[in-house]
Amino acid sequence: SRQGIYGFRGSDTDSFRRFQNTPNTKSLPLSICYRCATSVVAEAKLLVPQIESSPFQIEGVVRNGHHDEITSGDWVICRNTQPLVILAFMLIAEGKKAKIKGKEIGAQLISLLRSTGVNIQAVCIRLLQNKREQLLKQYRDTYKMEKPEFHPAAIAMEENINVLEFLFDRLGGNVASVIQFLETTFSDQTVDITLSTIHKAKGLENKRVFFLRPDLIPSRF
């Protein structure tokens, strides 16, 4: 019930209770974690008290880290894309090879950028902000949403605009440079340092993982 991440597709934690109430049904807790080090499980217990560590696992380490420590083979995960873009910029400037997992994310940002049909930063951002306002108006007027800014599409649009605005500022307002950065940085290939949203990393494992901006969880929406 703690992993009902597909609420937008109808996933419902009440379904577990409905199953439990079916005659001749036995509930199995599945509370033992066989994948994570005991220190990681101890951290998870702060949120899910019933989780237990496998007696065969290593202890591992959970501690505060710093981006200067990120090195070849490490992963960095974050709930949102924008902090990963900022970090990628920093790591690349330090001469480190870093990629953001998800070629389609970069392609989506490029498509959004090109949809404006302009090459001037201020005009491009203003047009994208107008698109978002039109989207919010549609949700508000057509679908009668009280808080349309909480809709996943509106949230994604806001973050995409913030990402493009950041890249424009760092790359001198040059559209071609922004597109080149997006094409070369967002990739599905494994490189020295992999940056990924938590969504893209679900189910994957790595020896050492940095958790960027934990304050973004849970979402402010």
N, CA and C of each residue as an Amber inpcrd file, in Angstrom:
protein
   663
   0.8270000  -1.2200000   0.0000000   0.0000000   0.0000000   0.0000000
   0.8550000   1.2620000   0.0000000   2.1320000   1.1110000   0.4030000
   3.0340000   2.2720000   0.3980000   3.5990000   2.5480000  -0.9930000
   3.3020000   1.6910000  -1.9500000   3.8760000   1.8570000  -3.2760000
   2.8070000   2.1110000  -4.3320000   1.6860000   2.6680000  -3.9210000
   0.6210000   2.9880000  -4.8690000   0.9410000   4.2590000  -5.6250000
   1.8620000   4.1670000  -6.6030000   2.3310000   5.3690000  -7.2950000
   1.5170000   5.6850000  -8.5420000   0.5680000   4.8130000  -8.8950000
  -0.1870000   5.0350000 -10.1220000  -1.6050000   5.5100000  -9.8170000
  -1.7280000   6.4260000  -8.8810000  -3.0330000   6.9570000  -8.5260000
  -3.7470000   7.5950000  -9.7070000  -2.9810000   8.2290000 -10.6090000
  -3.5810000   8.8930000 -11.7670000  -4.1750000   7.8990000 -12.7540000
  -3.8200000   6.6000000 -12.5820000  -4.3840000   5.5630000 -13.4550000
  -5.4040000   4.6950000 -12.7110000  -5.8030000   5.1460000 -11.5290000
  -6.8440000   4.4330000 -10.8020000  -6.3540000   3.5440000  -9.6870000
  -5.0270000   3.5230000  -9.4500000  -4.4980000   2.7190000  -8.3470000
  -5.0900000   3.2140000  -7.0310000  -5.4520000   2.2810000  -6.1740000
  -6.1700000   2.6410000  -4.9530000  -5.6900000   1.7570000  -3.8100000
  -5.1710000   2.3460000  -2.7460000  -4.6850000   1.5450000  -1.6250000
  -5.8290000   0.8000000  -0.9300000  -7.0630000   1.2440000  -1.1140000
  -8.2030000   0.5190000  -0.5440000  -8.3530000  -0.8610000  -1.1570000
  -7.7650000  -1.0650000  -2.3390000  -7.8740000  -2.3760000  -2.9860000
  -7.2670000  -3.4610000  -2.1070000  -6.2060000  -3.1230000  -1.3540000
  -5.6010000  -4.1000000  -0.4420000  -6.6080000  -4.5360000   0.6240000
  -7.3220000  -3.5510000   1.1620000  -8.3030000  -3.8730000   2.2040000
  -9.4490000  -4.7140000   1.6340000  -9.8200000  -4.4390000   0.3850000
 -10.8900000  -5.2340000  -0.2380000 -10.4290000  -6.6820000  -0.4220000
  -9.1580000  -6.8540000  -0.8250000  -8.6230000  -8.2090000  -0.9550000
  -8.6200000  -8.9120000   0.3970000  -8.2190000  -8.1920000   1.4460000
  -8.1220000  -8.7990000   2.7800000  -9.4720000  -9.2700000   3.2950000
 -10.5110000  -8.5880000   2.8860000 -11.8600000  -8.9260000   3.3570000
 -12.5090000 -10.0410000   2.5380000 -11.8040000 -10.5160000   1.5000000
 -12.3270000 -11.6300000   0.7030000 -12.1840000 -12.9280000   1.5070000
 -13.2010000 -13.7650000   1.5280000 -13.1210000 -15.0170000   2.3100000
 -11.9130000 -15.8620000   1.9310000 -11.3620000 -16.5620000   2.9220000
 -10.2320000 -17.4880000   2.7500000  -8.9740000 -16.8030000   2.2190000
  -8.7840000 -15.5360000   2.6110000  -7.5980000 -14.7850000   2.1740000
  -6.6260000 -14.6220000   3.3410000  -5.3600000 -14.9120000   3.0870000
  -4.3290000 -14.7420000   4.1010000  -3.4220000 -13.5890000   3.6890000
  -3.1400000 -12.6900000   4.6260000  -2.2920000 -11.5300000   4.3380000
  -0.8340000 -11.8480000   4.6560000   0.0330000 -11.5670000   3.7080000
   1.4750000 -11.7320000   3.8880000   2.1100000 -10.3370000   3.9010000
   2.8560000 -10.0110000   4.9250000   3.3270000  -8.6260000   5.0750000
   4.4050000  -8.1960000   4.0750000   5.2040000  -9.1210000   3.5530000
   6.3060000  -8.7850000   2.6450000   7.1610000  -7.6580000   3.2260000
   7.5080000  -7.7800000   4.5030000   8.1730000  -6.6830000   5.2140000
   9.6910000  -6.7790000   5.2020000  10.2450000  -7.9030000   4.7070000
  11.7020000  -8.0580000   4.6990000  12.2700000  -7.5400000   3.3780000
  13.2440000  -6.6240000   3.4910000  13.8910000  -6.0700000   2.3060000
  15.1980000  -6.8210000   2.0550000  15.3010000  -7.4400000   0.8910000
  16.4890000  -8.2270000   0.5490000  17.4640000  -7.4420000  -0.3390000
  17.1040000  -6.2410000  -0.7080000  17.8970000  -5.5020000  -1.6860000
  18.8210000  -4.4660000  -1.0500000  18.4180000  -3.8860000   0.0570000
  19.1380000  -2.7220000   0.6000000  19.9810000  -3.0790000   1.8150000
  21.0690000  -2.3320000   1.9840000  21.9170000  -2.4800000   3.1670000
  21.1130000  -2.1600000   4.4180000  21.5410000  -2.7130000   5.5500000
  20.7670000  -2.5520000   6.7920000  20.6340000  -1.0870000   7.1960000
  21.6560000  -0.2730000   6.9220000  21.5860000   1.1470000   7.2770000
  20.5340000   1.8740000   6.4390000  20.3710000   1.4400000   5.1840000
  19.3540000   2.0310000   4.3200000  17.9580000   1.6440000   4.8240000
  17.8040000   0.3790000   5.2280000  16.5170000  -0.0820000   5.7590000
  16.1820000   0.6590000   7.0530000  17.2000000   0.9010000   7.8820000
  16.9790000   1.6480000   9.1300000  16.4420000   3.0440000   8.8370000
  16.9450000   3.6460000   7.7700000  16.4570000   4.9700000   7.3580000
  15.0130000   4.8760000   6.8700000  14.7230000   3.8220000   6.1170000
  13.3660000   3.6230000   5.6060000  12.3630000   3.3640000   6.7350000
  12.8410000   2.7580000   7.8340000  11.9520000   2.4570000   8.9750000
  11.3730000   3.7190000   9.5900000  12.0470000   4.8570000   9.3880000
  11.5210000   6.1110000   9.9100000  10.1870000   6.4520000   9.2640000
   9.9730000   5.9630000   8.0330000   8.7230000   6.2060000   7.3150000
   7.8000000   5.0010000   7.3310000   8.4030000   3.8030000   7.2650000
   7.6210000   2.5630000   7.2270000   8.1440000   1.6370000   8.3340000
   7.6070000   1.7590000   9.5460000   8.1670000   1.0510000  10.7100000
   8.2230000  -0.4620000  10.5580000   7.3350000  -1.0560000   9.7530000
   7.2790000  -2.5140000   9.6790000   8.3420000  -3.1250000   8.7790000
   9.0970000  -2.3150000   8.0380000  10.1030000  -2.8830000   7.1420000
  11.2570000  -3.4600000   7.9530000  11.7910000  -4.5890000   7.4960000
  12.8920000  -5.2620000   8.1910000  14.0230000  -5.5360000   7.2140000
  15.2310000  -5.6230000   7.7410000  16.3860000  -5.9140000   6.9030000
  16.6610000  -7.4130000   6.8780000  17.1570000  -7.8790000   5.7420000
  17.5650000  -9.2660000   5.6390000  18.7970000  -9.4980000   6.5110000
  18.8570000 -10.6250000   7.2340000  20.0280000 -10.8970000   8.0920000
  21.3070000 -11.1360000   7.2890000  21.2010000 -11.2680000   5.9920000
  22.3670000 -11.5670000   5.1590000  22.9390000 -10.3120000   4.4740000
  22.3790000  -9.1500000   4.7870000  22.8280000  -7.9410000   4.1050000
  24.0320000  -7.3020000   4.8030000  24.8090000  -6.5150000   4.0120000
  25.8930000  -5.7150000   4.5910000  25.2950000  -4.5310000   5.3390000
  26.1150000  -3.9000000   6.1800000  25.6030000  -2.7670000   6.9660000
  25.4250000  -1.5310000   6.0960000  26.4080000  -1.2120000   5.2510000
  26.3040000  -0.0350000   4.3980000  26.4190000   1.2570000   5.1870000
  26.2940000   2.3810000   4.4740000  26.4460000   3.6940000   5.1070000
  25.3570000   4.6340000   4.6040000  24.7330000   5.3360000   5.5220000
  23.8240000   6.4370000   5.1880000  24.3250000   7.6710000   5.9260000
  24.6740000   8.7130000   5.1640000  25.1860000   9.9340000   5.7780000
  24.9430000  11.1160000   4.8490000  25.1630000  12.3130000   5.3740000
  25.0970000  13.5010000   4.5330000  26.3160000  13.5520000   3.6220000
  26.1210000  13.9470000   2.3780000  27.2190000  14.0290000   1.4210000
  27.2870000  15.4070000   0.7900000  28.2420000  15.5740000  -0.1160000
  28.4530000  16.8480000  -0.7990000  28.7540000  16.5670000  -2.2650000
  28.3690000  17.4800000  -3.1370000  28.5430000  17.2130000  -4.5690000
  30.0030000  17.0510000  -4.9660000  30.9200000  17.5890000  -4.1570000
  32.3470000  17.4150000  -4.4520000  32.7650000  15.9440000  -4.3710000
  32.0000000  15.1360000  -3.6230000  32.3380000  13.7190000  -3.4530000
  31.8860000  12.8560000  -4.6170000  31.0070000  13.3790000  -5.4670000
  30.4520000  12.5770000  -6.5590000  31.5530000  12.2220000  -7.5450000
  31.6670000  10.9220000  -7.8140000  32.7450000  10.4680000  -8.6820000
  32.2500000   9.3620000  -9.6040000  33.1340000   8.8560000 -10.4440000
  32.7740000   7.8560000 -11.4440000  32.0820000   6.6450000 -10.8060000
  30.9770000   6.2230000 -11.3910000  30.2130000   5.0840000 -10.8910000
  29.0610000   5.4740000  -9.9890000  29.0500000   6.7230000  -9.5150000
  27.9880000   7.1550000  -8.6110000  26.7160000   7.5150000  -9.3740000
  25.5990000   7.3970000  -8.6630000  24.3080000   7.8630000  -9.1690000
  23.8190000   8.9870000  -8.2740000  23.0720000   9.8950000  -8.8620000
  22.3930000  10.9530000  -8.1090000  20.9220000  10.9060000  -8.4950000
  20.0470000  10.7890000  -7.5000000  18.6130000  10.7670000  -7.7820000
  17.9370000  11.9650000  -7.1360000  16.8730000  12.4250000  -7.7670000
  16.1240000  13.5740000  -7.2610000  14.6830000  13.4480000  -7.7240000
  13.7800000  14.0170000  -6.9860000  12.3690000  13.9360000  -7.3830000
  12.1130000  14.7210000  -8.6600000  12.7460000  15.8770000  -8.8000000
  12.4910000  16.7690000  -9.9280000  13.6830000  16.8390000 -10.8740000
  13.4180000  17.3070000 -12.0810000  14.4540000  17.3830000 -13.1090000
  15.3570000  18.5940000 -12.9430000  14.7890000  19.7330000 -12.5690000
  15.5770000  20.9710000 -12.5510000  16.8350000  20.8860000 -11.6840000
  16.7720000  20.3560000 -10.4480000  18.0050000  20.2580000  -9.6550000
  19.0640000  19.3770000 -10.3150000  18.6310000  18.3630000 -11.0760000
  19.5730000  17.4980000 -11.7750000  20.2800000  18.2620000 -12.8940000
  19.5450000  19.1260000 -13.5820000  20.1390000  19.9440000 -14.6470000
  21.1820000  20.8940000 -14.0550000  20.8520000  21.5080000 -12.9340000
  21.7900000  22.4290000 -12.2730000  23.0490000  21.6750000 -11.8510000
  22.8660000  20.4880000 -11.2700000  24.0160000  19.6960000 -10.8280000
  24.8430000  19.2220000 -12.0190000  24.1760000  18.7970000 -13.0930000
  24.9010000  18.3580000 -14.2890000  25.7830000  19.4820000 -14.8120000
  25.2510000  20.6860000 -14.8000000  26.0130000  21.8470000 -15.2410000
  27.2760000  22.0070000 -14.3970000  27.1300000  21.8590000 -13.0920000
  28.2680000  21.9930000 -12.1620000  29.3080000  20.9060000 -12.4030000
  28.8420000  19.6550000 -12.5280000  29.7620000  18.5320000 -12.6970000
  30.5300000  18.6310000 -14.0150000  29.8140000  18.9950000 -15.0890000
  30.4690000  19.1310000 -16.3920000  31.4970000  20.2480000 -16.3590000
  31.1740000  21.3370000 -15.6660000  32.1220000  22.4470000 -15.5290000
  33.3820000  22.0250000 -14.7730000  33.2370000  21.0140000 -13.9000000
  34.3790000  20.4920000 -13.1430000  35.1500000  19.4370000 -13.9330000
  34.7320000  19.2020000 -15.1800000  35.4260000  18.2310000 -16.0260000
  34.9860000  16.7950000 -15.8150000  33.8580000  16.5880000 -15.1230000
  33.3500000  15.2420000 -14.8790000  32.3330000  14.8680000 -15.9580000
  32.3030000  13.5750000 -16.3010000  31.3500000  13.0850000 -17.2970000
  30.0450000  12.7120000 -16.6050000  29.0050000  13.4640000 -16.8940000
  27.7160000  13.2290000 -16.2530000  26.6030000  13.2880000 -17.2910000
  25.6460000  12.3950000 -17.1590000  24.4740000  12.3670000 -18.0250000
  23.2190000  12.2790000 -17.1670000  22.1330000  12.8430000 -17.6780000
  20.8370000  12.7300000 -17.0110000  20.0460000  11.6400000 -17.7220000
  19.5990000  10.6570000 -16.9650000  18.8930000   9.5040000 -17.5320000
  17.5490000   9.9370000 -18.1220000  17.3220000   9.5420000 -19.3840000
  16.0420000   9.8530000 -20.0120000  16.1820000  10.7150000 -21.2420000
  16.5600000  10.1000000 -22.3570000  16.7260000  10.8460000 -23.6040000
  15.4320000  11.5350000 -24.0070000  14.2990000  10.8850000 -23.6950000
  13.0090000  11.4550000 -24.0940000  12.6870000  12.7390000 -23.3290000
  13.2640000  12.8980000 -22.1200000  13.0340000  14.1190000 -21.3500000
  13.6940000  15.3010000 -22.0620000  14.9410000  15.0810000 -22.5230000
  15.6240000  16.1230000 -23.2740000  14.8920000  16.4500000 -24.5600000
  14.3900000  15.4050000 -25.2480000  13.6590000  15.6070000 -26.5030000
  12.3830000  16.4040000 -26.2640000  11.7410000  16.1490000 -25.1330000
  10.5120000  16.8780000 -24.7940000  10.8100000  18.3580000 -24.5540000
  11.9130000  18.6430000 -23.8840000  12.2970000  20.0320000 -23.6380000
  12.6490000  20.7420000 -24.9410000  13.3390000  20.0360000 -25.8340000
  13.6830000  20.6130000 -27.1400000  12.4240000  20.9020000 -27.9440000
  11.4840000  19.9710000 -27.9250000  10.2190000  20.1470000 -28.6430000
   9.4540000  21.3490000 -28.1020000   9.4460000  21.4840000 -26.7870000
   8.7670000  22.6130000 -26.1550000   9.4240000  23.9240000 -26.5700000
  10.7450000  23.9260000 -26.5910000  11.5080000  25.1150000 -26.9730000
  11.2280000  25.5090000 -28.4250000  11.2450000  24.5250000 -29.3080000
  11.0360000  24.7950000 -30.7370000   9.5910000  25.1670000 -31.0510000
   8.6630000  24.7570000 -30.1920000   7.2480000  25.0440000 -30.4370000
   6.9510000  26.5320000 -30.3980000   7.8270000  27.3100000 -29.7720000
   7.6160000  28.7620000 -29.6950000   7.9450000  29.4400000 -31.0250000
   8.8460000  28.8320000 -31.7990000   9.2140000  29.3920000 -33.0990000
  10.0440000  30.6430000 -33.0310000  10.6330000  30.9310000 -31.8630000
  11.4550000  32.1460000 -31.7180000  12.8280000  31.7790000 -31.1700000
  13.7850000  32.6860000 -31.3580000  15.1490000  32.4640000 -30.8820000
  15.5700000  33.4540000 -29.8120000  14.6450000  34.2540000 -29.3460000
  14.9590000  35.2680000 -28.3410000  14.4970000  34.7630000 -26.9820000
  15.4100000  34.7510000 -26.0100000  15.1220000  34.1470000 -24.7020000
  13.8680000  34.7170000 -24.0570000  13.8000000  36.0340000 -23.9120000
  12.6830000  36.6610000 -23.1900000  11.3500000  36.3420000 -23.8580000
  11.3230000  36.3920000 -25.1900000  10.0870000  36.1150000 -25.9290000
   9.7210000  34.6430000 -25.7880000  10.7090000  33.7630000 -25.8910000
  10.4800000  32.3180000 -25.7780000   9.8660000  31.9660000 -24.4300000
  10.4640000  32.4510000 -23.3640000   9.9540000  32.1500000 -22.0120000
   8.5670000  32.7300000 -21.8200000   8.3450000  33.9430000 -22.3350000
   7.0250000  34.5640000 -22.1880000   5.9520000  33.7630000 -22.9150000
   6.2840000  33.2640000 -24.1140000   5.3230000  32.4500000 -24.8610000
   5.0010000  31.1450000 -24.1360000   6.0240000  30.5410000 -23.5270000
   5.8020000  29.3040000 -22.7850000   4.9600000  29.5600000 -21.5300000
   5.2050000  30.6740000 -20.8690000   4.4050000  31.0310000 -19.6960000
   2.9540000  31.2850000 -20.0960000   2.7590000  31.8880000 -21.2810000
   1.3940000  32.1060000 -21.7870000   0.6980000  30.7770000 -22.0540000
   1.4550000  29.8100000 -22.5980000   0.8980000  28.4780000 -22.8390000
   0.4280000  27.8420000 -21.5380000   1.2470000  27.9970000 -20.4930000
   0.8780000  27.4220000 -19.1980000  -0.3760000  28.1080000 -18.6560000
  -0.4660000  29.4190000 -18.7910000  -1.6480000  30.1340000 -18.3120000
  -2.8970000  29.6880000 -19.0660000  -2.7650000  29.4410000 -20.3660000
  -3.8960000  28.9450000 -21.1580000  -4.3250000  27.5550000 -20.6830000
  -3.3260000  26.7340000 -20.3380000  -3.6150000  25.3930000 -19.8250000
  -4.3740000  25.4750000 -18.5080000  -3.9040000  26.3410000 -17.6140000
  -4.5690000  26.5170000 -16.3210000  -6.0000000  27.0270000 -16.5080000
  -6.1860000  27.9530000 -17.4550000  -7.5150000  28.5050000 -17.7260000
  -8.4520000  27.4140000 -18.2420000  -7.9190000  26.5470000 -19.1010000
  -8.7340000  25.4480000 -19.6200000  -9.1790000  24.5130000 -18.4970000
  -8.2580000  24.1600000 -17.6050000  -8.6020000  23.2920000 -16.4840000
  -9.6120000  23.9610000 -15.5610000  -9.4320000  25.2620000 -15.3940000
 -10.3000000  26.0050000 -14.4730000 -11.7040000  26.1700000 -15.0610000
 -11.7720000  26.5740000 -16.3350000 -13.0710000  26.8980000 -16.9480000
 -13.7970000  25.6570000 -17.4640000 -13.0690000  24.7510000 -18.1380000
 -13.7040000  23.5950000 -18.7700000 -13.9310000  22.4600000 -17.7860000
 -12.9030000  22.1850000 -16.9600000 -12.9800000  21.0360000 -16.0520000
 -13.3100000  21.4270000 -14.6100000 -13.4960000  22.7310000 -14.3940000
 -13.9240000  23.2470000 -13.0880000 -12.9780000  22.8480000 -11.9490000
 -11.7020000  22.8260000 -12.2250000 -10.7180000  22.5030000 -11.1900000
 -10.4830000  23.7170000 -10.2990000 -10.5110000  23.4910000  -8.9850000
 -10.2730000  24.5910000  -8.0540000  -8.8000000  24.9830000  -8.0160000
  -7.9100000  23.9820000  -8.1530000  -6.4710000  24.2450000  -8.1240000
  -5.8090000  23.5980000  -9.3480000  -5.9920000  24.1940000 -10.5110000
  -5.4340000  23.5900000 -11.7380000  -3.9150000  23.5160000 -11.7370000
  -3.2720000  24.3600000 -10.9330000  -1.8010000  24.3300000 -10.8740000
  -1.2820000  23.0470000 -10.2380000  -2.1810000  22.2670000  -9.6100000
  -1.7920000  21.0010000  -9.0080000  -1.8830000  19.8350000 -10.0020000
  -2.4360000  20.0840000 -11.1820000  -2.5550000  19.0170000 -12.1790000
  -1.1540000  18.6290000 -12.6620000  -0.8740000  17.3120000 -12.8280000
   0.4680000  16.8740000 -13.2450000   0.9930000  17.5790000 -14.4950000
   0.1230000  17.8380000 -15.4620000   0.5670000  18.5010000 -16.6930000
   1.0110000  19.9290000 -16.4170000   0.2990000  20.6080000 -15.5330000
   0.6640000  21.9880000 -15.1780000   1.9610000  22.0190000 -14.3860000
   2.1400000  21.0340000 -13.4940000   3.3780000  20.9450000 -12.7110000
   4.5680000  20.7090000 -13.6320000   4.4110000  19.7690000 -14.5780000
   5.4840000  19.4490000 -15.5210000   5.8190000  20.6540000 -16.3860000
   4.7950000  21.3800000 -16.8200000   5.0100000  22.5590000 -17.6550000
   5.8080000  23.6200000 -16.9000000   5.4580000  23.8320000 -15.6380000
   6.1650000  24.8250000 -14.8250000   7.6350000  24.4440000 -14.6700000
   7.9050000  23.1590000 -14.3830000   9.2960000  22.7510000 -14.2020000
  10.0800000  22.8470000 -15.5040000   9.4690000  22.4770000 -16.6190000
  10.1530000  22.5660000 -17.9060000  10.5410000  24.0040000 -18.2330000
   9.6420000  24.9220000 -17.9350000   9.9490000  26.3390000 -18.1690000
  11.1170000  26.7740000 -17.2870000  11.1120000  26.3310000 -16.0270000
  12.2010000  26.6900000 -15.1070000  13.5450000  26.1300000 -15.5880000
  13.5200000  24.9000000 -16.1100000  14.7500000  24.2830000 -16.6340000
  15.2870000  25.0930000 -17.8020000  14.4190000  25.4330000 -18.7530000
  14.8470000  26.1940000 -19.9270000  15.3400000  27.5860000 -19.5360000
  14.6670000  28.1960000 -18.5830000  15.0880000  29.5290000 -18.1270000
  16.4810000  29.4710000 -17.5110000  16.7370000  28.4170000 -16.7090000
  18.0600000  28.2410000 -16.1060000  19.1280000  28.0810000 -17.1900000
  18.8520000  27.2400000 -18.1920000  19.8300000  26.9910000 -19.2460000
  20.0730000  28.2420000 -20.0870000  19.0170000  28.9890000 -20.3590000
  19.1890000  30.2520000 -21.0800000  20.1290000  31.1860000 -20.3240000
  19.9130000  31.2860000 -19.0210000  20.7380000  32.1830000 -18.2040000
  22.2000000  31.7470000 -18.2070000  22.4380000  30.4330000 -18.1700000
  23.8150000  29.9290000 -18.1080000  24.5010000  29.9290000 -19.4740000
  23.7010000  29.8720000 -20.5430000  24.2740000  29.7410000 -21.8860000
  24.0730000  31.0060000 -22.7200000  23.8810000  32.1210000 -22.0350000
  23.8390000  33.4120000 -22.7180000  22.6370000  33.6310000 -23.6100000
  21.5180000  32.9770000 -23.2970000  20.2970000  33.1980000 -24.0650000
  20.3320000  32.6220000 -25.4560000  21.2450000  31.7120000 -25.7040000
  21.4310000  31.1380000 -27.0340000  20.6110000  29.8540000 -27.1790000
  19.6220000  29.8670000 -28.0650000  18.7450000  28.7060000 -28.2490000
  19.5250000  27.4960000 -28.7420000  20.4280000  27.7150000 -29.7070000
  21.2160000  26.6030000 -30.2600000  22.0530000  25.9340000 -29.1830000
  22.6300000  26.7230000 -28.2830000  23.4520000  26.1720000 -27.2000000
  22.6060000  25.3740000 -26.2100000  21.3880000  25.8640000 -25.9510000
  20.4760000  25.1480000 -25.0460000  20.1040000  23.8010000 -25.6530000
  19.7770000  23.7890000 -26.9350000  19.4170000  22.5450000 -27.6090000
  20.5930000  21.5670000 -27.6020000  21.7890000  22.0760000 -27.8620000
  22.9710000  21.2180000 -27.8540000  23.2010000  20.5970000 -26.4770000
  23.0330000  21.4010000 -25.4170000  23.1990000  20.8900000 -24.0500000
  22.1760000  19.7920000 -23.7740000  20.9240000  20.0090000 -24.1560000
  19.8660000  19.0260000 -23.9190000  20.1280000  17.7390000 -24.6890000
  20.5950000  17.8630000 -25.9260000  20.8620000  16.6830000 -26.7440000
  22.0250000  15.8470000 -26.2100000  23.0280000  16.5140000 -25.6720000
  24.2240000  15.7880000 -25.2180000  24.1370000  15.3430000 -23.7650000
  23.3000000  15.9870000 -22.9590000  23.2690000  15.6930000 -21.5170000
  22.2090000  14.6730000 -21.1470000  21.0560000  14.7140000 -21.8100000
  20.0000000  13.7250000 -21.5370000  20.2700000  12.5000000 -22.3970000
  20.4640000  11.3590000 -21.7560000  20.8700000  10.1630000 -22.4930000
  20.4160000   8.9080000 -21.7590000  20.2800000   7.8300000 -22.4890000
  19.9820000   6.5320000 -21.8850000  21.2280000   5.6740000 -21.7790000
  22.3730000   6.2300000 -22.1850000  23.6330000   5.5080000 -22.0960000
  24.2300000   5.6600000 -20.6960000  24.9250000   4.6290000 -20.2450000
  25.5880000   4.6630000 -18.9440000  26.9440000   5.3410000 -19.1020000
  27.1890000   6.3540000 -18.2750000  28.4750000   7.0500000 -18.2990000
  29.0520000   7.0470000 -16.8880000  30.0920000   7.8480000 -16.6680000
  30.7640000   7.8680000 -15.3600000  29.7920000   8.1650000 -14.2210000
  29.0120000   9.2420000 -14.3680000  28.0770000   9.6670000 -13.3260000
  26.6810000   9.7430000 -13.9310000  25.7430000   9.0500000 -13.3220000
  24.3650000   9.0270000 -13.8170000  23.4630000   9.8140000 -12.8880000
  22.7720000  10.7880000 -13.4490000  21.7750000  11.5630000 -12.7230000
  20.4010000  11.1040000 -13.1870000  19.4550000  10.9860000 -12.2680000
  18.1510000  10.4380000 -12.6450000  17.0610000  10.9370000 -11.7070000
  15.8690000  11.1110000 -12.2720000  14.7210000  11.3350000 -11.3980000
  14.4360000  10.0260000 -10.6640000  13.8070000  10.1230000  -9.5210000
  13.4510000   8.9340000  -8.7570000  12.5220000   8.0460000  -9.5850000
  11.6510000   8.6790000 -10.3580000  10.7200000   7.9150000 -11.1960000
  11.4800000   7.0570000 -12.2020000  12.5020000   7.6290000 -12.8440000
  13.2670000   6.8860000 -13.8510000  14.1270000   5.8030000 -13.2040000
  14.4820000   5.9690000 -11.9320000  15.3790000   5.0240000 -11.2630000
  14.6390000   3.9130000 -10.5200000  13.3150000   3.9570000 -10.5490000
  12.5410000   2.9800000  -9.7710000  12.8940000   1.5560000 -10.1870000
  13.2470000   0.7350000  -9.2110000  13.5730000  -0.6620000  -9.4680000
  15.0320000  -0.9130000  -9.7830000  15.8260000   0.1420000  -9.9310000
  17.2410000  -0.0250000 -10.2520000  18.0850000  -0.0350000  -8.9840000
  19.3370000  -0.4480000  -9.1060000  20.2440000  -0.5230000  -7.9610000
  21.6120000   0.0500000  -8.3320000  22.2990000   0.5870000  -7.3510000
  23.6810000   1.0180000  -7.5430000  24.4020000   0.9670000  -6.2080000
  25.7080000   0.8040000  -6.2620000  26.4870000   0.6500000  -5.0340000
  26.4520000   1.9140000  -4.1880000  26.5530000   3.0870000  -4.8440000
  26.5660000   4.3410000  -4.0930000  25.6210000   5.3300000  -4.7640000
  24.6930000   5.8750000  -3.9810000  23.6620000   6.7580000  -4.5170000
  23.5810000   8.0290000  -3.6650000  23.5730000   9.1650000  -4.3430000
  23.3500000  10.4450000  -3.6720000  21.8830000  10.8270000  -3.8630000
  21.2760000  11.3100000  -2.7970000  19.8720000  11.7090000  -2.8120000
  19.8470000  13.2350000  -2.7830000  19.5450000  13.8480000  -3.9280000
  19.5900000  15.3010000  -4.0760000  18.2540000  15.9350000  -3.7050000
  18.3220000  16.9960000  -2.9240000  17.1440000  17.7850000  -2.5270000
  16.0190000  16.9390000  -1.9210000  16.2970000  16.2550000  -0.8150000
  15.2240000  15.4730000  -0.1760000  14.0570000  16.3420000   0.2890000
  14.2990000  17.6620000   0.3920000  13.2180000  18.5540000   0.8070000
  12.0820000  18.6270000  -0.2240000  12.3300000  18.1210000  -1.4420000
  11.2860000  18.1280000  -2.4790000  10.2890000  16.9920000  -2.2990000
  10.5150000  16.1460000  -1.2900000   9.5920000  15.0490000  -1.0010000
   9.0080000  15.2470000   0.3920000   7.6960000  15.1680000   0.5820000
   6.7080000  14.9910000  -0.4850000   6.5260000  16.2710000  -1.3060000
   5.8820000  16.1350000  -2.4600000   5.6800000  17.2690000  -3.3370000
   4.8730000  18.3560000  -2.6370000   5.1900000  19.6000000  -2.9540000
   4.4280000  20.7190000  -2.3710000   2.9890000  20.7360000  -2.8970000
   2.7230000  19.9540000  -3.9540000   1.3780000  19.8800000  -4.4900000
   0.5490000  18.7960000  -3.8320000
